[in-house]
PDB file of C-alpha atoms in Angstrom:
ATOM      1  CA  MET A 189       7.802  43.659 -12.764  1.00 45.00           C
ATOM      2  CA  PRO A 190       4.981  40.241 -13.619  1.00 56.00           C
ATOM      3  CA  ASP A 191       6.523  38.599 -11.021  1.00 71.00           C
ATOM      4  CA  SER A 192       7.055  41.144  -7.573  1.00 80.00           C
ATOM      5  CA  PRO A 193       5.249  40.083  -4.374  1.00 79.00           C
ATOM      6  CA  GLU A 194       2.732  42.739  -4.984  1.00 90.00           C
ATOM      7  CA  THR A 195       1.619  41.357  -8.161  1.00 93.00           C
ATOM      8  CA  HIS A 196       0.988  38.281  -6.283  1.00 94.00           C
ATOM      9  CA  VAL A 197      -1.333  40.024  -3.673  1.00 94.00           C
ATOM     10  CA  ILE A 198      -2.934  41.747  -6.566  1.00 96.00           C
ATOM     11  CA  ASP A 199      -3.636  38.748  -8.085  1.00 96.00           C
ATOM     12  CA  TYR A 200      -4.986  36.788  -5.182  1.00 97.00           C
ATOM     13  CA  ARG A 201      -6.841  39.798  -4.433  1.00 97.00           C
ATOM     14  CA  ALA A 202      -8.602  39.779  -8.167  1.00 98.00           C
ATOM     15  CA  ALA A 203      -9.097  36.028  -7.933  1.00 98.00           C
ATOM     16  CA  GLU A 204     -11.424  36.700  -4.511  1.00 98.00           C
ATOM     17  CA  GLN A 205     -13.264  39.012  -6.972  1.00 98.00           C
ATOM     18  CA  LEU A 206     -13.369  36.813 -10.015  1.00 98.00           C
ATOM     19  CA  LEU A 207     -14.806  34.073  -7.815  1.00 98.00           C
ATOM     20  CA  ALA A 208     -17.062  35.674  -5.966  1.00 98.00           C
ATOM     21  CA  ALA A 209     -18.358  37.185  -9.589  1.00 98.00           C
ATOM     22  CA  ARG A 210     -18.534  33.705 -10.596  1.00 98.00           C
ATOM     23  CA  ASP A 211     -15.709  33.120 -12.678  1.00 98.00           C
ATOM     24  CA  PRO A 212     -13.961  30.639 -10.925  1.00 98.00           C
ATOM     25  CA  ARG A 213     -12.324  29.473 -14.281  1.00 98.00           C
ATOM     26  CA  GLY A 214     -10.373  33.045 -14.268  1.00 98.00           C
ATOM     27  CA  ALA A 215      -9.596  32.625 -10.339  1.00 98.00           C
ATOM     28  CA  VAL A 216      -7.575  29.559 -11.055  1.00 98.00           C
ATOM     29  CA  LYS A 217      -5.487  31.008 -13.923  1.00 97.00           C
ATOM     30  CA  LEU A 218      -4.448  33.777 -11.691  1.00 96.00           C
ATOM     31  CA  LEU A 219      -3.692  31.708  -8.865  1.00 98.00           C
ATOM     32  CA  ASP A 220      -1.712  29.392 -10.531  1.00 97.00           C
ATOM     33  CA  SER A 221       0.749  32.038 -10.963  1.00 94.00           C
ATOM     34  CA  VAL A 222       0.731  32.763  -7.458  1.00 96.00           C
ATOM     35  CA  ILE A 223       0.943  29.672  -6.214  1.00 97.00           C
ATOM     36  CA  ALA A 224       3.848  28.787  -8.769  1.00 96.00           C
ATOM     37  CA  ALA A 225       5.692  31.467  -6.663  1.00 95.00           C
ATOM     38  CA  HIS A 226       4.491  30.723  -3.292  1.00 95.00           C
ATOM     39  CA  PRO A 227       3.432  26.973  -3.195  1.00 96.00           C
ATOM     40  CA  GLU A 228       3.422  27.213   0.548  1.00 96.00           C
ATOM     41  CA  ASN A 229       0.938  29.910   0.606  1.00 96.00           C
ATOM     42  CA  THR A 230      -2.195  27.718   1.888  1.00 97.00           C
ATOM     43  CA  ALA A 231      -4.944  30.835   2.177  1.00 97.00           C
ATOM     44  CA  ALA A 232      -4.053  30.450  -2.268  1.00 98.00           C
ATOM     45  CA  ARG A 233      -4.578  26.702  -2.194  1.00 98.00           C
ATOM     46  CA  LEU A 234      -7.560  27.004  -0.537  1.00 98.00           C
ATOM     47  CA  LEU A 235      -8.469  29.765  -2.586  1.00 98.00           C
ATOM     48  CA  ARG A 236      -7.830  27.730  -5.548  1.00 98.00           C
ATOM     49  CA  ALA A 237      -9.523  24.688  -4.257  1.00 98.00           C
ATOM     50  CA  ARG A 238     -12.745  26.553  -3.862  1.00 98.00           C
ATOM     51  CA  ALA A 239     -12.440  27.794  -7.398  1.00 98.00           C
ATOM     52  CA  PHE A 240     -11.971  24.527  -8.835  1.00 98.00           C
ATOM     53  CA  PHE A 241     -15.082  23.040  -6.787  1.00 98.00           C
ATOM     54  CA  ALA A 242     -16.971  26.076  -8.030  1.00 98.00           C
ATOM     55  CA  ALA A 243     -15.525  25.114 -11.637  1.00 98.00           C
ATOM     56  CA  ALA A 244     -17.059  21.379 -11.052  1.00 98.00           C
ATOM     57  CA  GLN A 245     -13.591  20.281 -10.917  1.00 98.00           C
ATOM     58  CA  LEU A 246     -13.456  17.888  -8.498  1.00 98.00           C
ATOM     59  CA  ARG A 247     -10.690  16.094  -8.356  1.00 98.00           C
ATOM     60  CA  PRO A 248      -8.077  19.228  -8.351  1.00 98.00           C
ATOM     61  CA  ALA A 249     -10.290  20.387  -5.943  1.00 98.00           C
ATOM     62  CA  GLU A 250     -10.212  17.754  -3.885  1.00 98.00           C
ATOM     63  CA  LEU A 251      -6.440  17.263  -3.900  1.00 98.00           C
ATOM     64  CA  GLU A 252      -5.642  21.523  -2.839  1.00 98.00           C
ATOM     65  CA  PHE A 253      -8.535  20.581  -0.252  1.00 98.00           C
ATOM     66  CA  GLU A 254      -6.038  17.624   0.738  1.00 98.00           C
ATOM     67  CA  LEU A 255      -2.756  19.634   0.655  1.00 98.00           C
ATOM     68  CA  VAL A 256      -4.485  22.517   2.857  1.00 98.00           C
ATOM     69  CA  LEU A 257      -5.875  19.573   5.523  1.00 98.00           C
ATOM     70  CA  GLU A 258      -2.133  18.255   5.787  1.00 98.00           C
ATOM     71  CA  ARG A 259      -0.864  22.073   6.593  1.00 97.00           C
ATOM     72  CA  GLU A 260      -3.822  23.037   8.762  1.00 98.00           C
ATOM     73  CA  PRO A 261      -5.497  19.983   9.899  1.00 98.00           C
ATOM     74  CA  ASP A 262      -7.556  22.123  12.402  1.00 98.00           C
ATOM     75  CA  ASN A 263      -9.289  23.930   9.148  1.00 98.00           C
ATOM     76  CA  ALA A 264     -12.834  23.395   9.892  1.00 98.00           C
ATOM     77  CA  PHE A 265     -13.677  25.118   6.568  1.00 98.00           C
ATOM     78  CA  ALA A 266     -11.572  22.970   4.700  1.00 98.00           C
ATOM     79  CA  HIS A 267     -12.567  19.681   6.303  1.00 98.00           C
ATOM     80  CA  PHE A 268     -16.317  20.889   5.275  1.00 98.00           C
ATOM     81  CA  ALA A 269     -15.465  21.868   2.028  1.00 98.00           C
ATOM     82  CA  LEU A 270     -13.473  18.711   1.157  1.00 98.00           C
ATOM     83  CA  ALA A 271     -17.162  16.968   2.192  1.00 98.00           C
ATOM     84  CA  ARG A 272     -18.675  18.830   0.180  1.00 98.00           C
ATOM     85  CA  THR A 273     -16.345  17.676  -2.955  1.00 98.00           C
ATOM     86  CA  TYR A 274     -16.385  13.900  -1.901  1.00 98.00           C
ATOM     87  CA  GLU A 275     -20.405  14.572  -1.184  1.00 97.00           C
ATOM     88  CA  ARG A 276     -20.858  15.968  -4.884  1.00 98.00           C
ATOM     89  CA  ALA A 277     -18.231  13.419  -6.509  1.00 97.00           C
ATOM     90  CA  GLY A 278     -20.410  10.552  -5.112  1.00 97.00           C
ATOM     91  CA  ARG A 279     -18.594   9.351  -2.182  1.00 97.00           C
ATOM     92  CA  PRO A 280     -20.657   9.653   0.591  1.00 95.00           C
ATOM     93  CA  GLU A 281     -18.522   7.709   3.087  1.00 94.00           C
ATOM     94  CA  HIS A 282     -15.728   9.900   2.399  1.00 96.00           C
ATOM     95  CA  ALA A 283     -17.931  12.914   2.821  1.00 97.00           C
ATOM     96  CA  THR A 284     -19.612  11.910   6.407  1.00 96.00           C
ATOM     97  CA  LYS A 285     -16.017  11.527   8.009  1.00 96.00           C
ATOM     98  CA  HIS A 286     -15.177  15.116   6.833  1.00 98.00           C
ATOM     99  CA  PHE A 287     -18.305  16.544   7.817  1.00 98.00           C
ATOM    100  CA  ARG A 288     -17.787  15.440  11.140  1.00 97.00           C
ATOM    101  CA  LEU A 289     -14.571  16.564  11.595  1.00 97.00           C
ATOM    102  CA  ALA A 290     -15.421  20.179  10.626  1.00 98.00           C
ATOM    103  CA  ALA A 291     -18.533  20.335  13.055  1.00 97.00           C
ATOM    104  CA  ALA A 292     -16.226  18.964  15.624  1.00 97.00           C
ATOM    105  CA  LEU A 293     -13.552  21.659  14.883  1.00 98.00           C
ATOM    106  CA  ASP A 294     -16.311  24.691  14.521  1.00 97.00           C
ATOM    107  CA  PRO A 295     -20.039  24.115  16.097  1.00 95.00           C
ATOM    108  CA  ASN A 296     -20.894  25.983  12.936  1.00 95.00           C
ATOM    109  CA  PRO A 297     -24.854  25.479  12.535  1.00 95.00           C
ATOM    110  CA  GLU A 298     -24.301  24.361   8.421  1.00 96.00           C
ATOM    111  CA  TYR A 299     -21.329  22.168   9.748  1.00 96.00           C
ATOM    112  CA  LEU A 300     -23.620  20.109  12.810  1.00 95.00           C
ATOM    113  CA  LYS A 301     -26.509  19.919  10.304  1.00 95.00           C
ATOM    114  CA  ALA A 302     -24.100  18.358   7.515  1.00 96.00           C
ATOM    115  CA  ALA A 303     -22.451  16.169   9.914  1.00 94.00           C
ATOM    116  CA  ARG A 304     -26.063  14.653  10.982  1.00 87.00           C
ATOM    117  CA  PHE A 305     -24.701  13.051  13.978  1.00 77.00           C
ATOM    118  CA  ASP A 306     -28.061  11.777  15.053  1.00 63.00           C
ATOM    119  CA  SER A 307     -28.048   9.280  11.956  1.00 57.00           C
ATOM    120  CA  ASP A 308     -26.679   5.629  11.932  1.00 49.00           C
ATOM    121  CA  ASP A 309     -23.990   5.980   9.827  1.00 48.00           C
TER     122      ASP A 309
END
């Protein structure tokens, strides 16, 4: 039963472990099948975006974070992670907007620091 719901849950959990163990490419491979079966699963897409980012695959990470934000525009972590992706890709003007959105949605100290509200940007 390779396509059972239980298999997808196991693959998702295994992908979390692979990402934590610094194997983002392995995580992406597992998540590809989960997302193929459940394209609406935002949690799987967010995890895959994080894995793409960790693997320095910035364009796929950007696309996944954007898709998550289309579905969950109030997801502060997704805004923050997309901003980090833009920053890493050398696009600071896009990063600033999402850092500030993340900080506005969640006053997490890391988000507030990255938002740099005290600068002239």
